[in-house]
Every structure is written in C-alpha cells, then in structure tokens.
Backbone as ProteinMPNN parsed JSONL, in Angstrom:
{"seq_chain_A": "MFHDEDLFWIVGLGTDRRHATTIRPGAVYAGQWVPALCSAQLKIPQPTPSGREPGSTSVRTLCEDCLQQAQNGDYTEVSWDF", "coords_chain_A": {"N_chain_A": [[0.842, -1.174, 0.0], [0.534, 2.22, -0.795], [1.479, 5.458, 0.4], [0.839, 8.969, 1.125], [3.32, 10.14, 1.469], [5.014, 8.791, -0.171], [7.44, 8.459, -2.747], [8.025, 8.284, -6.131], [10.37, 7.096, -8.383], [10.634, 7.536, -11.681], [10.99, 6.84, -15.211], [10.229, 8.977, -17.565], [8.512, 9.089, -20.74], [10.689, 9.394, -23.428], [12.761, 10.462, -21.922], [16.044, 10.43, -20.363], [16.745, 9.815, -17.82], [15.878, 9.136, -14.38], [13.146, 10.662, -12.812], [11.627, 12.16, -9.942], [8.397, 11.733, -8.568], [5.352, 12.427, -6.829], [3.01, 11.456, -7.616], [1.068, 8.616, -7.897], [2.093, 6.022, -9.964], [0.363, 3.966, -10.942], [-2.071, 5.195, -10.841], [-2.536, 6.788, -12.958], [-2.958, 7.135, -16.529], [-1.417, 5.735, -19.505], [0.391, 8.019, -21.472], [-0.482, 10.239, -20.162], [0.43, 13.342, -18.609], [2.555, 14.033, -15.885], [3.651, 15.883, -12.994], [7.06, 16.342, -12.015], [9.245, 16.449, -9.121], [11.132, 18.375, -9.7], [9.804, 20.127, -11.257], [9.619, 19.459, -13.921], [7.683, 18.115, -16.622], [6.434, 14.911, -16.984], [5.827, 12.378, -19.315], [3.766, 9.63, -19.141], [4.751, 6.355, -19.919], [3.698, 3.619, -22.136], [2.53, 0.537, -20.728], [4.778, -2.211, -20.224], [4.588, -5.177, -22.132], [3.427, -8.325, -20.769], [5.821, -10.666, -19.61], [8.032, -9.448, -20.653], [10.903, -7.363, -20.03], [10.9, -4.113, -18.702], [12.313, -1.398, -20.552], [13.325, 0.669, -19.086], [14.458, -0.306, -16.767], [17.207, -0.445, -16.671], [18.036, 2.138, -16.377], [19.722, 4.218, -14.324], [20.502, 6.746, -13.646], [19.747, 9.639, -11.84], [17.673, 12.522, -11.697], [19.209, 15.459, -10.753], [18.051, 17.739, -9.528], [15.574, 16.747, -8.631], [16.536, 14.807, -6.876], [17.808, 16.34, -4.898], [15.592, 17.696, -3.788], [14.165, 15.495, -2.893], [15.821, 14.531, -0.889], [15.489, 16.497, 0.986], [12.963, 16.089, 1.895], [10.571, 13.986, 3.668], [10.358, 11.135, 2.63], [9.306, 7.9, 1.456], [11.008, 6.038, -0.793], [10.552, 4.72, -4.081], [11.544, 2.878, -6.881], [10.084, 2.836, -10.013], [8.998, 0.982, -12.74], [7.564, 0.841, -15.933]], "CA_chain_A": [[0.0, 0.0, 0.0], [1.311, 3.448, -0.892], [1.021, 6.558, 1.245], [1.072, 10.298, 0.562], [4.725, 10.506, 1.548], [5.79, 7.961, -1.091], [8.053, 9.145, -3.873], [8.272, 7.309, -7.186], [11.389, 7.446, -9.37], [10.191, 6.965, -12.95], [11.592, 7.328, -16.453], [9.165, 9.433, -18.452], [8.701, 8.823, -22.164], [11.634, 10.292, -24.085], [13.784, 10.989, -21.017], [17.2, 9.545, -20.196], [17.042, 9.69, -16.398], [14.712, 9.006, -13.508], [12.667, 11.847, -12.102], [10.796, 11.802, -8.796], [7.044, 12.279, -8.532], [4.505, 11.907, -5.753], [1.822, 10.886, -8.266], [1.169, 7.153, -7.985], [2.09, 5.643, -11.378], [-0.803, 3.165, -11.287], [-3.281, 6.017, -10.78], [-2.61, 7.584, -14.184], [-2.955, 6.31, -17.736], [-0.32, 5.949, -20.451], [0.234, 9.239, -22.246], [-0.807, 11.365, -19.283], [1.565, 14.109, -18.113], [2.58, 14.217, -14.434], [4.753, 16.758, -12.588], [8.168, 15.831, -11.207], [9.622, 17.382, -8.059], [11.933, 19.452, -10.293], [8.844, 20.877, -12.082], [9.531, 18.913, -15.282], [6.475, 17.345, -16.9], [6.798, 13.579, -17.462], [4.767, 11.656, -20.012], [3.734, 8.24, -18.693], [4.863, 5.437, -21.056], [2.824, 2.449, -22.212], [3.025, -0.581, -19.922], [5.523, -3.253, -20.921], [3.805, -6.419, -22.213], [3.792, -9.402, -19.848], [6.909, -11.52, -20.051], [9.167, -8.629, -21.093], [11.461, -6.471, -19.017], [10.84, -2.714, -19.138], [13.583, -0.822, -20.969], [13.791, 1.648, -18.099], [15.079, -0.925, -15.59], [18.656, -0.208, -16.684], [18.298, 3.567, -16.158], [20.084, 4.451, -12.92], [20.789, 8.166, -13.456], [18.65, 10.38, -11.218], [17.647, 13.972, -11.87], [19.852, 16.09, -9.591], [17.1, 18.625, -8.846], [14.622, 15.89, -7.907], [17.272, 14.16, -5.793], [17.998, 17.326, -3.835], [14.307, 17.91, -3.124], [13.799, 14.252, -2.209], [16.63, 14.447, 0.328], [14.965, 17.481, 1.934], [11.637, 15.662, 2.334], [10.465, 12.746, 4.44], [9.702, 10.257, 1.669], [9.681, 6.524, 1.196], [11.291, 6.084, -2.221], [10.317, 3.507, -4.857], [11.82, 2.957, -8.322], [8.926, 2.261, -10.692], [9.175, 0.77, -14.176], [6.321, 0.505, -16.607]], "C_chain_A": [[0.893, 1.245, 0.0], [0.656, 4.549, -0.062], [1.366, 7.888, 0.593], [2.537, 10.701, 0.574], [5.62, 9.628, 0.662], [6.252, 8.782, -2.281], [8.434, 8.089, -4.899], [9.298, 7.85, -8.17], [11.008, 6.751, -10.668], [10.983, 7.568, -14.107], [10.437, 7.689, -17.372], [9.507, 9.135, -19.905], [9.639, 9.863, -22.763], [12.69, 10.897, -23.178], [14.889, 9.964, -20.813], [17.599, 9.359, -18.739], [15.738, 9.55, -15.611], [14.415, 10.346, -12.844], [11.758, 11.36, -10.981], [9.442, 12.493, -8.885], [6.294, 11.676, -7.354], [3.207, 11.333, -6.31], [2.017, 9.379, -8.385], [1.072, 6.721, -9.448], [0.861, 4.829, -11.795], [-2.105, 3.947, -11.303], [-3.468, 6.874, -12.022], [-2.509, 6.658, -15.391], [-1.762, 6.651, -18.622], [-0.616, 7.177, -21.298], [-0.098, 10.457, -21.41], [0.487, 12.033, -18.815], [1.44, 14.258, -16.605], [3.766, 15.108, -14.068], [5.807, 16.004, -11.774], [8.479, 16.854, -10.116], [10.394, 18.573, -8.604], [11.098, 20.353, -11.193], [8.82, 20.455, -13.543], [8.201, 18.181, -15.416], [6.893, 16.024, -17.537], [5.605, 12.925, -18.129], [4.874, 10.181, -19.633], [3.794, 7.311, -19.908], [3.805, 4.332, -21.026], [3.383, 1.355, -21.305], [3.774, -1.584, -20.799], [4.664, -4.512, -20.971], [4.317, -7.48, -21.237], [4.896, -10.259, -20.45], [8.127, -10.76, -20.545], [9.639, -7.75, -19.945], [11.382, -5.035, -19.521], [12.231, -2.182, -19.491], [14.166, 0.131, -19.947], [14.492, 1.023, -16.897], [16.582, -0.674, -15.529], [19.019, 1.255, -16.423], [18.515, 3.806, -14.665], [20.345, 5.929, -12.619], [19.555, 8.874, -12.911], [18.789, 11.864, -11.525], [18.205, 14.612, -10.595], [18.891, 16.992, -8.811], [16.081, 17.827, -8.039], [15.296, 15.255, -6.694], [17.46, 15.112, -4.612], [16.695, 17.562, -3.069], [13.87, 16.677, -2.347], [14.56, 14.121, -0.891], [16.147, 15.426, 1.396], [13.593, 17.096, 2.488], [11.701, 14.384, 3.138], [9.683, 11.746, 3.602], [10.182, 8.815, 1.803], [9.827, 6.434, -0.312], [11.149, 4.715, -2.879], [10.734, 3.771, -6.297], [10.704, 2.202, -9.024], [9.206, 2.163, -12.184], [7.864, 0.294, -14.777], [6.537, -0.669, -17.516]], "O_chain_A": [[1.89, 1.301, 0.719], [-0.557, 4.56, 0.144], [2.107, 7.924, -0.389], [2.953, 11.528, -0.237], [6.845, 9.715, 0.74], [5.552, 9.676, -2.756], [9.097, 7.107, -4.565], [9.12, 8.933, -8.728], [11.051, 5.524, -10.756], [11.561, 8.649, -13.996], [9.749, 6.811, -17.895], [10.675, 8.951, -20.248], [9.414, 11.066, -22.624], [13.447, 11.764, -23.615], [14.696, 8.774, -21.059], [18.662, 8.811, -18.448], [14.65, 9.815, -16.121], [15.311, 11.053, -12.385], [11.187, 10.273, -11.065], [9.348, 13.671, -9.228], [6.571, 10.551, -6.937], [2.396, 10.786, -5.563], [3.028, 8.923, -8.92], [0.077, 7.018, -10.111], [0.371, 5.0, -12.911], [-3.135, 3.426, -11.732], [-4.45, 7.608, -12.128], [-2.028, 5.53, -15.279], [-1.173, 7.725, -18.501], [-1.734, 7.355, -21.782], [-0.008, 11.587, -21.891], [1.511, 11.372, -18.648], [0.365, 14.57, -16.093], [4.783, 15.091, -14.761], [5.483, 15.144, -10.955], [8.024, 17.995, -10.185], [10.325, 19.665, -8.04], [11.641, 21.256, -11.83], [8.075, 21.033, -14.334], [7.659, 17.685, -14.428], [7.628, 16.018, -18.524], [4.503, 12.915, -17.58], [5.928, 9.563, -19.783], [2.989, 7.45, -20.829], [3.114, 4.139, -20.026], [4.599, 1.262, -21.135], [3.44, -1.775, -21.968], [4.067, -4.885, -19.961], [5.506, -7.518, -20.921], [4.9, -10.539, -21.649], [9.158, -11.37, -20.83], [8.887, -7.437, -19.022], [11.761, -4.765, -20.661], [13.208, -2.484, -18.807], [15.373, 0.376, -19.941], [15.066, 1.745, -16.082], [17.168, -0.689, -14.447], [20.197, 1.575, -16.263], [17.608, 3.621, -13.854], [20.402, 6.318, -11.453], [18.457, 8.731, -13.448], [19.899, 12.391, -11.6], [17.727, 14.337, -9.494], [18.912, 17.009, -7.58], [15.76, 18.183, -6.905], [14.704, 15.173, -5.618], [17.286, 14.719, -3.458], [16.698, 17.62, -1.839], [13.276, 16.79, -1.275], [14.007, 13.655, 0.105], [16.375, 15.204, 2.585], [13.116, 17.709, 3.443], [12.762, 13.773, 3.273], [8.492, 11.531, 3.829], [11.315, 8.553, 2.209], [8.878, 6.722, -1.042], [11.562, 3.695, -2.328], [10.327, 4.775, -6.881], [10.408, 1.059, -8.674], [9.604, 3.142, -12.816], [7.157, -0.537, -14.208], [5.603, -1.113, -18.183]]}, "name": "protein", "num_of_chains": 1, "seq": "MFHDEDLFWIVGLGTDRRHATTIRPGAVYAGQWVPALCSAQLKIPQPTPSGREPGSTSVRTLCEDCLQQAQNGDYTEVSWDF"}
C-alpha cells in the first residue's frame, strides 16, 4: 500500500534519467503528463507487455534537482518501471 509521503522514481517517455514524482504511477494512464519534483512534466509510457522487461530498468541516473528535493523531504522512495 502506498502513502502520501511515497516518492516514485520513474523514467518518463523520451527521457534519459529518472525523475521523482509523488503521483502514484498506477493512478494515471499511459500518455498522461505528471509533474516531477523538479517541475519537469513527465509523459507516462505504455506498460511493458507481460513476459518482457521494461527498458527503463537499466536507467540508474537520477535527476539532480529531484534528488535534492527528495533528500529534503520525508519520503519513502520507490523505483517504478512501466
């Protein structure tokens, strides 16, 4: 179960790094735009078909602005791949 203080590190469509958002990824649909902590807008990608590994699992680079804000907050952090 997720709580309001949860922070999700996601790779938005067309981005090369993970950004942090407090929007629960499962609560939005593919193609929807969500705000990151750094104020960037992230487009939610399509879900990966069953049996395949999401391409974003290898992305380890974090947005520096999001990281700084995350460290200043009291969050439980989760890496989320679609």
